[in-house]
XYZ file of C-alpha atoms in Angstrom:
688
model
C 132.949 102.433 48.911
C 129.662 104.322 49.348
C 128.501 107.753 48.249
C 125.653 107.884 50.754
C 125.592 106.497 54.285
C 122.269 106.459 56.155
C 122.217 105.490 59.832
C 118.918 105.000 61.705
C 118.466 104.830 65.481
C 115.139 102.996 65.633
C 112.305 102.971 68.168
C 109.346 100.709 68.878
C 107.260 103.402 70.591
C 103.543 102.633 70.388
C 102.557 106.297 70.054
C 104.197 109.272 68.290
C 106.977 110.758 70.406
C 105.785 114.325 69.835
C 106.956 117.311 67.793
C 109.838 118.279 70.102
C 113.097 116.392 69.427
C 113.856 114.071 72.328
C 115.959 111.111 73.342
C 114.804 107.495 73.062
C 113.124 108.297 69.762
C 113.954 107.895 66.074
C 117.012 109.742 64.793
C 118.466 109.332 61.305
C 121.721 110.694 59.901
C 122.269 110.906 56.148
C 125.922 111.429 55.179
C 126.437 112.264 51.495
C 130.121 112.558 50.743
C 130.846 113.742 54.277
C 128.068 116.346 54.410
C 125.571 115.293 57.039
C 121.902 115.916 57.706
C 120.406 114.719 60.987
C 116.648 114.432 61.482
C 114.266 113.477 64.279
C 110.988 111.617 63.630
C 107.983 111.091 65.918
C 106.869 108.050 63.874
C 108.473 105.141 62.061
C 106.397 105.877 58.978
C 107.832 109.382 58.785
C 111.382 108.109 59.159
C 110.905 105.477 56.441
C 109.488 108.062 54.038
C 112.539 110.268 54.636
C 114.910 107.337 54.087
C 113.064 106.341 50.909
C 113.505 109.859 49.572
C 117.263 109.544 50.040
C 117.352 106.091 48.431
C 115.454 107.454 45.430
C 118.376 109.735 44.593
C 120.227 106.757 43.092
C 123.454 106.934 45.108
C 125.428 103.860 46.066
C 124.246 103.585 49.648
C 125.143 101.885 52.903
C 121.977 101.768 55.002
C 122.294 100.818 58.677
C 119.634 100.129 61.315
C 120.433 99.628 64.997
C 118.417 96.506 65.800
C 119.128 92.798 65.520
C 118.534 91.526 61.989
C 118.541 87.893 63.043
C 117.907 85.635 66.027
C 119.893 82.993 67.922
C 120.372 79.634 66.177
C 117.349 77.391 65.855
C 114.771 80.153 65.977
C 114.299 80.719 62.242
C 113.996 77.024 61.432
C 111.525 76.307 64.224
C 109.347 79.289 63.293
C 109.453 79.187 59.475
C 110.922 75.818 58.483
C 113.968 77.575 56.965
C 117.218 78.310 58.801
C 117.356 81.789 57.288
C 117.001 85.169 58.959
C 115.271 86.583 55.880
C 112.529 83.973 56.250
C 111.811 85.437 59.681
C 111.664 88.922 58.123
C 108.978 87.785 55.702
C 107.094 85.915 58.446
C 106.983 89.061 60.561
C 106.028 91.288 57.631
C 102.936 89.136 57.104
C 101.836 89.478 60.738
C 103.114 92.719 62.269
C 100.646 95.596 61.998
C 102.414 98.941 62.359
C 100.231 101.977 61.765
C 101.212 105.483 60.661
C 100.674 106.610 64.263
C 103.094 103.936 65.617
C 100.244 101.750 66.931
C 101.387 98.143 66.555
C 100.698 94.588 67.660
C 104.239 93.506 68.518
C 103.314 92.017 71.909
C 100.537 89.897 70.428
C 102.887 88.625 67.708
C 105.545 87.839 70.313
C 103.015 85.795 72.272
C 102.113 83.918 69.106
C 105.801 83.133 68.558
C 106.201 81.960 72.164
C 103.378 79.499 71.632
C 105.386 77.902 68.822
C 108.135 76.891 71.268
C 108.190 74.523 74.240
C 108.228 75.846 77.774
C 107.686 79.543 78.492
C 109.415 82.124 76.292
C 111.702 82.998 74.627
C 110.240 86.533 74.430
C 109.575 88.386 77.686
C 108.688 91.871 78.881
C 105.359 93.638 78.429
C 103.144 96.266 79.983
C 101.504 94.833 83.100
C 97.973 95.689 81.965
C 98.188 93.528 78.834
C 96.334 90.221 79.038
C 98.968 88.063 77.323
C 99.483 84.974 79.494
C 102.068 83.405 77.165
C 104.287 86.497 77.129
C 105.865 86.639 80.605
C 106.561 90.100 82.048
C 109.800 88.979 83.707
C 112.899 87.307 82.342
C 113.017 84.911 85.278
C 109.560 83.555 84.411
C 110.883 81.837 81.283
C 111.681 78.121 81.298
C 112.630 75.435 78.784
C 112.258 77.492 75.625
C 115.461 75.788 74.317
C 116.982 78.850 72.599
C 120.227 80.666 73.340
C 120.041 84.101 74.938
C 122.418 85.748 72.447
C 123.629 85.418 68.894
C 127.275 84.735 68.121
C 127.949 88.398 67.355
C 126.384 89.595 70.606
C 128.748 87.361 72.547
C 131.541 89.484 71.070
C 129.967 92.838 72.013
C 130.228 93.821 75.641
C 126.899 95.068 76.924
C 124.842 93.895 73.941
C 121.271 93.183 74.958
C 119.223 90.075 74.291
C 116.760 90.275 71.432
C 114.179 88.419 73.561
C 113.567 91.414 75.865
C 110.639 93.478 74.573
C 110.086 96.072 77.289
C 111.753 98.070 80.061
C 115.027 99.940 79.983
C 117.591 98.685 77.502
C 115.077 96.530 75.617
C 115.878 95.936 71.934
C 113.521 93.092 71.056
C 110.535 95.261 70.160
C 112.654 97.334 67.780
C 113.576 94.151 65.932
C 109.998 92.884 65.637
C 108.608 96.054 64.094
C 111.893 96.877 62.339
C 112.337 93.558 60.536
C 108.760 93.697 59.273
C 109.491 97.146 57.853
C 112.808 96.039 56.324
C 111.175 93.078 54.606
C 108.858 95.496 52.824
C 111.727 97.884 52.064
C 113.699 95.009 50.566
C 110.727 94.015 48.386
C 110.529 97.563 47.025
C 114.222 97.673 46.091
C 115.480 94.816 43.916
C 118.904 96.525 43.866
C 119.268 96.058 47.635
C 121.370 93.337 49.301
C 121.407 92.472 52.988
C 124.840 92.070 54.564
C 125.728 89.368 55.482
C 122.512 87.340 55.112
C 122.586 87.645 51.298
C 126.183 88.671 50.635
C 128.031 86.468 53.098
C 130.992 88.044 54.813
C 132.078 89.702 51.592
C 131.801 92.938 49.640
C 128.687 93.525 47.597
C 128.245 95.421 44.374
C 124.569 96.079 45.091
C 123.553 99.728 44.872
C 122.060 99.588 48.366
C 123.703 97.498 51.079
C 121.576 97.064 54.184
C 123.474 96.198 57.383
C 122.968 95.941 61.122
C 124.839 98.554 63.143
C 125.436 99.065 66.872
C 125.944 102.760 67.702
C 127.246 101.962 71.192
C 130.490 100.821 69.551
C 131.331 104.469 68.910
C 131.746 107.423 71.263
C 128.844 109.783 70.508
C 129.497 113.042 68.694
C 128.791 116.262 70.519
C 125.066 116.989 70.362
C 122.475 118.105 72.969
C 120.622 114.811 72.464
C 122.735 111.709 72.844
C 120.795 109.631 70.295
C 121.532 112.220 67.622
C 125.192 112.226 68.631
C 125.290 108.457 68.257
C 123.965 108.361 64.684
C 126.400 111.117 63.732
C 129.307 109.184 65.259
C 128.200 105.934 63.590
C 128.018 107.639 60.198
C 131.488 109.075 60.797
C 132.848 105.628 61.650
C 131.252 103.975 58.616
C 132.539 106.743 56.350
C 136.082 106.100 57.586
C 135.797 102.299 57.863
C 138.140 100.131 55.772
C 136.773 97.495 53.401
C 138.025 94.792 55.804
C 135.124 95.538 58.128
C 132.885 93.593 55.720
C 135.131 90.537 55.529
C 136.764 90.224 58.976
C 133.941 88.170 60.589
C 134.434 85.513 57.930
C 137.272 84.024 59.982
C 134.964 82.717 62.712
C 133.926 79.014 62.779
C 130.658 78.317 60.933
C 130.776 81.817 59.457
C 128.596 80.924 56.463
C 125.832 79.470 58.636
C 125.966 82.371 61.082
C 125.789 84.917 58.272
C 122.595 83.427 56.844
C 120.765 82.461 60.015
C 121.886 84.924 62.695
C 123.387 87.873 60.879
C 126.171 90.099 62.148
C 126.917 93.645 63.279
C 129.017 95.736 60.935
C 132.121 96.873 62.811
C 132.538 93.676 64.858
C 135.236 91.173 63.983
C 135.887 87.587 64.950
C 137.355 88.680 68.274
C 135.143 91.664 69.052
C 134.689 95.295 67.974
C 137.147 96.403 65.310
C 139.354 99.464 65.775
C 137.643 102.696 64.847
C 139.673 104.662 62.290
C 141.311 107.689 63.873
C 139.613 109.980 61.370
C 136.242 108.973 62.840
C 137.089 109.596 66.490
C 135.986 112.791 68.216
C 138.736 115.074 69.602
C 140.238 113.958 72.905
C 138.901 115.780 75.952
C 140.322 114.652 79.277
C 137.501 116.448 81.091
C 134.657 114.988 79.044
C 132.281 112.505 80.603
C 132.748 108.915 79.374
C 130.356 107.576 76.715
C 126.923 107.019 78.194
C 127.394 109.486 81.049
C 125.017 112.440 81.009
C 123.738 114.884 83.590
C 120.025 114.217 83.419
C 117.632 116.939 84.591
C 115.414 115.906 87.490
C 112.197 116.416 85.520
C 113.505 114.237 82.671
C 114.390 111.438 85.074
C 110.973 111.649 86.741
C 109.193 111.617 83.374
C 111.102 108.473 82.359
C 110.293 106.774 85.647
C 106.637 107.633 85.301
C 106.488 106.090 81.832
C 108.500 103.022 82.811
C 106.824 102.127 86.125
C 103.430 100.536 85.461
C 101.495 98.715 88.148
C 103.083 95.280 88.672
C 101.155 93.735 91.569
C 98.132 91.464 91.303
C 94.711 92.070 92.780
C 93.195 90.044 95.619
C 90.067 90.321 97.752
C 90.322 90.899 101.502
C 87.900 91.107 104.369
C 87.287 94.785 104.865
C 88.768 94.757 108.339
C 92.108 93.650 106.901
C 92.221 96.186 104.060
C 93.555 99.287 105.830
C 96.700 100.578 104.177
C 96.149 98.543 101.007
C 95.690 100.036 97.543
C 92.215 99.634 96.083
C 92.422 97.622 92.847
C 89.053 98.584 91.327
C 86.493 101.346 91.573
C 83.977 100.536 94.307
C 80.286 101.432 93.989
C 77.565 101.265 96.616
C 75.747 97.945 96.979
C 73.110 99.653 99.087
C 71.951 103.188 99.614
C 73.078 104.891 102.773
C 70.790 105.429 104.486
C 68.729 102.678 102.837
C 65.482 104.481 103.690
C 64.484 107.896 105.021
C 65.261 108.077 108.743
C 65.035 110.395 111.706
C 67.926 112.748 112.447
C 66.688 113.356 116.028
C 64.562 111.855 118.764
C 61.000 113.137 118.400
C 57.656 112.567 116.695
C 56.962 111.591 113.087
C 53.881 112.563 111.071
C 52.653 113.536 107.623
C 53.018 117.305 107.498
C 50.035 117.976 105.255
C 47.566 115.906 107.308
C 47.848 117.633 110.674
C 44.709 119.339 111.930
C 44.916 122.392 114.204
C 45.328 121.565 117.889
C 46.580 118.477 119.663
C 47.675 115.543 117.453
C 46.452 111.965 118.106
C 49.332 109.617 119.055
C 49.569 106.175 117.456
C 50.470 103.193 119.572
C 54.021 101.889 119.248
C 57.232 103.568 118.174
C 60.014 103.519 115.578
C 63.599 102.806 116.680
C 66.824 102.127 114.782
C 66.504 98.631 113.389
C 62.912 98.339 114.703
C 60.523 99.956 112.220
C 57.083 101.122 113.295
C 54.597 98.284 112.827
C 51.956 100.804 111.603
C 50.124 101.798 109.631
C 50.317 105.475 110.583
C 46.983 107.100 109.796
C 46.688 110.630 108.387
C 46.738 113.237 111.133
C 48.516 110.919 113.622
C 52.006 111.160 115.117
C 54.251 108.354 116.336
C 57.215 108.270 118.658
C 60.538 107.963 116.709
C 64.178 107.700 117.787
C 67.334 108.871 116.015
C 68.268 106.641 113.091
C 64.874 104.945 112.911
C 63.187 104.508 109.544
C 60.513 107.152 108.955
C 57.188 105.243 108.785
C 55.271 105.006 105.538
C 53.026 108.022 105.261
C 55.234 110.264 107.426
C 57.563 112.918 106.060
C 58.467 115.176 108.995
C 59.889 114.815 112.501
C 59.310 117.287 115.329
C 62.033 117.626 117.944
C 61.327 115.922 121.248
C 62.130 119.211 122.998
C 59.399 120.988 120.993
C 56.609 118.565 121.948
C 54.743 117.202 124.963
C 52.191 114.421 125.403
C 49.116 114.911 127.572
C 46.053 112.639 127.757
C 47.237 110.627 124.715
C 47.644 113.631 122.488
C 50.752 115.395 121.196
C 51.043 119.122 121.789
C 53.537 120.893 119.496
C 55.054 124.237 120.377
C 55.271 124.887 116.642
C 54.808 122.745 113.544
C 58.226 122.397 111.788
C 58.464 122.780 108.035
C 57.835 119.770 105.809
C 60.764 117.305 105.828
C 62.379 118.746 108.943
C 64.745 116.545 110.968
C 64.804 113.682 108.455
C 67.525 112.189 106.301
C 66.537 111.198 102.774
C 67.170 107.684 101.491
C 70.578 107.619 99.749
C 71.468 111.048 101.129
C 75.016 109.854 101.833
C 75.329 107.598 98.771
C 72.748 105.983 96.496
C 72.883 102.346 95.433
C 75.214 102.132 92.420
C 76.867 105.435 93.261
C 80.641 105.953 93.406
C 82.203 105.126 96.747
C 85.992 104.827 96.337
C 88.245 105.093 93.277
C 90.854 102.551 92.202
C 94.261 103.596 93.461
C 92.972 104.834 96.811
C 95.245 103.957 99.710
C 92.625 102.795 102.147
C 92.305 104.685 105.437
C 90.091 103.600 108.357
C 87.604 106.267 107.302
C 87.469 104.778 103.788
C 86.668 101.392 105.283
C 83.815 102.968 107.237
C 82.361 104.445 104.050
C 82.657 101.138 102.167
C 80.937 99.255 104.995
C 78.116 101.796 105.071
C 77.746 101.269 101.319
C 77.202 97.531 101.797
C 80.675 96.018 101.395
C 82.209 93.306 103.536
C 85.248 92.639 101.326
C 87.291 94.852 98.999
C 89.459 94.239 95.892
C 92.956 95.396 96.776
C 96.460 95.131 95.398
C 98.964 92.761 96.901
C 101.629 94.661 98.784
C 104.546 95.759 96.596
C 107.678 93.862 97.625
C 110.701 96.142 97.667
C 114.160 94.822 98.464
C 116.887 96.887 100.116
C 120.561 96.041 99.612
C 123.654 97.729 101.035
C 126.972 97.437 99.194
C 130.613 98.017 100.022
C 133.406 96.338 101.980
C 133.578 99.315 104.325
C 130.026 98.791 105.636
C 129.513 97.046 108.991
C 126.364 96.164 110.908
C 124.948 98.842 113.234
C 126.821 98.807 116.537
C 129.436 96.354 115.264
C 132.442 98.534 116.022
C 135.083 99.733 113.557
C 133.967 100.567 110.065
C 131.158 102.609 108.567
C 127.862 101.582 110.164
C 125.101 100.537 107.776
C 122.842 103.527 108.181
C 121.018 103.208 104.867
C 119.521 99.745 104.972
C 117.633 100.051 108.297
C 116.599 103.604 107.383
C 115.271 102.640 103.956
C 113.505 99.521 105.239
C 111.696 101.699 107.784
C 110.810 104.247 105.096
C 109.321 101.536 102.879
C 107.244 100.101 105.720
C 105.938 103.587 106.427
C 104.838 103.827 102.812
C 102.859 100.598 103.191
C 105.117 98.338 101.122
C 106.515 94.948 102.075
C 110.143 95.778 102.832
C 112.526 92.888 102.106
C 116.000 92.931 103.653
C 118.456 91.753 100.967
C 121.416 92.126 103.301
C 124.856 93.420 102.408
C 126.980 92.714 99.328
C 130.766 93.155 99.344
C 132.785 94.975 96.697
C 132.717 92.025 94.340
C 130.888 92.224 91.024
C 129.998 88.524 90.930
C 128.655 88.519 94.486
C 126.632 91.652 93.813
C 125.189 90.203 90.599
C 124.297 86.949 92.374
C 122.504 88.844 95.147
C 120.523 90.888 92.640
C 119.680 87.761 90.631
C 118.290 86.099 93.754
C 116.125 89.038 94.815
C 112.523 87.860 94.409
C 111.030 91.327 94.697
C 109.035 93.780 92.588
C 111.663 96.510 92.933
C 115.114 96.935 94.441
C 116.754 99.805 96.313
C 120.525 99.633 96.619
C 122.881 102.060 98.283
C 126.478 102.628 97.279
C 128.406 101.618 94.169
C 126.522 104.009 91.904
C 129.434 106.272 91.031
C 132.383 105.607 88.715
C 135.184 104.474 91.033
C 137.119 101.221 90.842
C 134.836 99.572 93.403
C 131.581 101.058 92.115
C 130.410 97.773 90.652
C 126.703 98.552 90.542
C 126.872 101.240 87.868
C 129.158 99.064 85.730
C 126.987 95.963 86.146
C 123.861 97.922 85.292
C 125.384 99.166 82.047
C 126.717 95.726 81.133
C 123.963 93.363 82.295
C 121.044 95.438 83.419
C 119.330 98.342 81.744
C 119.882 101.972 82.625
C 117.243 104.684 82.241
C 119.481 107.389 83.649
C 122.783 107.626 85.431
C 123.953 110.774 87.134
C 121.080 113.104 87.853
C 121.510 116.883 87.997
C 120.590 117.108 91.674
C 122.394 117.897 94.934
C 122.611 115.733 96.942
C 122.341 112.569 94.872
C 124.163 112.886 91.562
C 125.538 109.310 91.503
C 122.053 107.828 91.135
C 121.303 104.859 88.856
C 117.738 104.420 87.608
C 117.234 101.243 85.608
C 116.251 97.569 85.657
C 117.852 94.293 86.634
C 116.288 91.212 85.036
C 113.328 93.430 84.209
C 112.898 94.523 87.839
C 113.104 98.286 88.509
C 116.269 99.143 90.408
C 117.044 102.408 92.157
C 120.797 102.610 92.684
C 120.902 105.171 95.489
C 124.091 106.938 96.557
C 125.935 105.531 99.545
C 125.745 108.777 101.483
C 122.751 108.509 103.862
C 121.523 112.062 103.247
C 121.639 111.554 99.486
C 120.100 108.076 99.748
C 117.217 109.396 101.840
C 116.646 112.368 99.521
C 116.691 110.299 96.318
C 114.440 107.614 97.800
C 111.899 110.286 98.742
C 111.964 112.203 95.461
C 112.585 109.475 92.858
C 111.758 106.040 94.259
C 108.591 107.039 96.124
C 106.406 108.194 93.196
C 107.528 105.304 91.003
C 106.949 102.693 93.714
C 103.464 103.995 94.449
C 102.605 103.788 90.750
C 103.965 100.232 90.630
C 101.806 99.446 93.670
C 98.679 100.597 91.828
C 98.272 103.894 93.714
C 99.238 106.111 90.796
C 102.126 108.540 90.430
C 102.359 110.517 93.659
C 104.484 113.634 93.796
C 104.332 115.640 97.014
C 102.287 118.798 97.470
C 104.689 121.630 98.258
C 104.055 124.793 100.245
C 105.330 128.218 99.261
C 106.653 129.919 102.385
C 109.052 132.765 103.223
C 112.715 131.856 103.552
C 114.480 132.285 106.873
C 117.856 132.037 105.113
C 119.890 133.544 102.275
C 121.594 131.534 99.529
C 122.947 131.889 96.003
C 123.182 128.922 93.606
C 124.403 128.450 90.060
C 122.366 127.058 87.182
C 122.587 123.437 86.082
C 121.239 121.327 88.892
C 118.419 121.179 91.420
C 119.366 121.574 95.073
C 117.487 120.028 97.983
C 118.140 121.477 101.438
C 117.174 119.923 104.737
C 114.706 122.309 106.309
C 111.928 122.869 108.817
C 109.232 125.480 109.470
C 109.493 127.797 112.415
C 107.173 130.756 112.770
C 105.836 130.090 109.264
C 109.309 130.521 107.697
C 111.597 127.837 106.265
C 114.932 127.558 107.984
C 117.644 125.273 106.645
C 120.193 123.069 108.360
C 123.443 124.685 109.422
C 125.453 122.888 106.741
C 124.766 121.513 103.276
C 127.333 118.775 103.841
C 125.652 115.541 102.865
C 127.770 113.611 105.340
C 126.005 115.167 108.331
C 123.366 112.575 109.203
C 122.232 114.722 112.146
C 120.597 117.006 109.608
C 118.118 114.265 108.719
C 116.956 114.011 112.313
C 116.843 117.809 112.643
C 114.843 118.340 109.450
C 111.074 118.163 109.033
C 111.074 118.687 105.276
C 112.996 119.878 102.236
C 113.489 123.241 100.589
C 113.787 122.604 96.858
C 115.669 125.171 94.765
C 115.114 125.085 90.969
C 117.522 123.991 88.231
C 118.078 127.589 87.161
C 120.382 130.051 88.910
C 118.699 131.668 91.889
C 119.544 134.070 94.679
C 117.396 133.715 97.800
C 117.167 136.480 100.393
C 115.406 136.244 103.730
C 111.675 136.621 103.210
C 111.726 135.448 99.584
C 109.182 132.733 98.733
C 110.664 129.222 98.493
C 109.223 125.793 97.786
C 108.953 123.739 100.991
C 108.054 120.020 100.982
C 107.110 118.788 104.468
C 108.074 115.217 105.255
C 104.391 114.568 105.961
C 103.722 115.160 102.245
C 106.293 112.454 101.512
C 104.842 109.961 103.978
C 107.980 110.270 106.087
C 106.584 111.589 109.353
């Protein structure tokens, strides 16, 4: 039916994604008669220019974008007065600002939309630093906004995300806001373009350009180093092979005409769900291939994603300084007073003006200067006065002679030698001057930091509330510690203790059985800022967590190229960061230390904190293949790193034996005794 098929995997990134092709960016596939060209774009403007160049060739074209082209029922009418998706397009085009460098105002526009509806919502999800009180950061903060969570078509697509979510893993709402504004302008430039099904109904169209909503997750990705590119290739293949019935099949649903105009539809979905993909569009069968969505993610890629997706989420509060130890400082702190506030004596002795002393004995003034008891003076030129350590140097004096270098006889001071000008004094503000920097935001306050802040004039400090982190164990096989038969719950007590050691508020979420509904209910009820789970992160029949996260949550990464710890889920549940740790205690401990720790500290306001490693000689020999990072339990003895007797991740005794990790790189490596290796002491991970 079409000469040219163009498929775009969109992005709402607020900055260009850089010159190097990467995932979670804009990828476009142009398929002209079966010959494909795939391109990556750092900006939306660049992608649209490329698409326009293809449209200018005059071919009959099917143009697909992978974001929702309509909203749940009632939204369009309430916002624009017309129950038409295209009215929303035009409304957004008049208000969305999307610059050539990807800078846009989508969050502000979403807040404006929320204000047009009762309650709180429907849009949610934003960067924590944005001051947008009517755009809640969490899904659970919404109430009484009266709109459905999904459109009719999304109810027929397993795993389809809600268009109301604007941020965090799996979010699609931002893509729609900026995308629909762009499509409204594209449509205005092309009078020979028709939108399916909003303008065409569930029917064929003779328009030269047919614009449709697509959902690449319906199709197994083609082989490509970057999954997003593989998805647009596979979608183009499927659309090239699709029968004409794909355009008409949804017309059998109740209220099809109303749904087509107001909500829109996804091409490739029928009345009962996704339509069969023609065999000619399917990739070759490979019984050893990973299922769709499963990738081995390099450690550095996973950490980079976590760093970008883990902003500070806790509010600031002010505490008495004595209660602030261990808290994260919320703002830069400057000195309210100089320390010392005035010049003072560094020793017990005698104060005088250096340039006024006459040769011989020095007259002694009556009185003295002590800490907190200034000399009542005045001190006349040529006189000396008794002064004690910490006392304010009297006006007119600039030097202090040591008590041991002086003697008083018949009311006069005899000096063994006159010290140089300024000797034995501390200048005002020598430690810190009023208005000077004291402590930086993000500092985890130690007792010594409190001492400095007090000396600088502070009695209270602005700090972050403690990050609340829940810990949940999963699996029918798990029993309480000491309960008898079964596998004792090692992970939950261990992880709760780790979190407390890091200064977070550790919340015990208990134990969930191997039941998807029970697990989902427990996660829904977790009123925490982050969640650590253990178990259920692999791909077995009872590994419900990984399946639930793909279906209802949002996954950043699943399966990390690391040993131990490959079955690791990094994502969000109801907008809350979730770290799906492996069930094996060694792997759970390792992944919590290397992945959860830096992200949690950043969420707590302390910034991204990766450990400082030491380079030390190896006391072992080992050969490893390329493709994954390996973390060995280790300790230092005699300045050399020795490793535990076995790499078996089931040996919990190795955790107690170890005092750190040896980290071997992703590349192939052969270590001989004496070779330098990277050693991370547990003290650098806050685990000792």
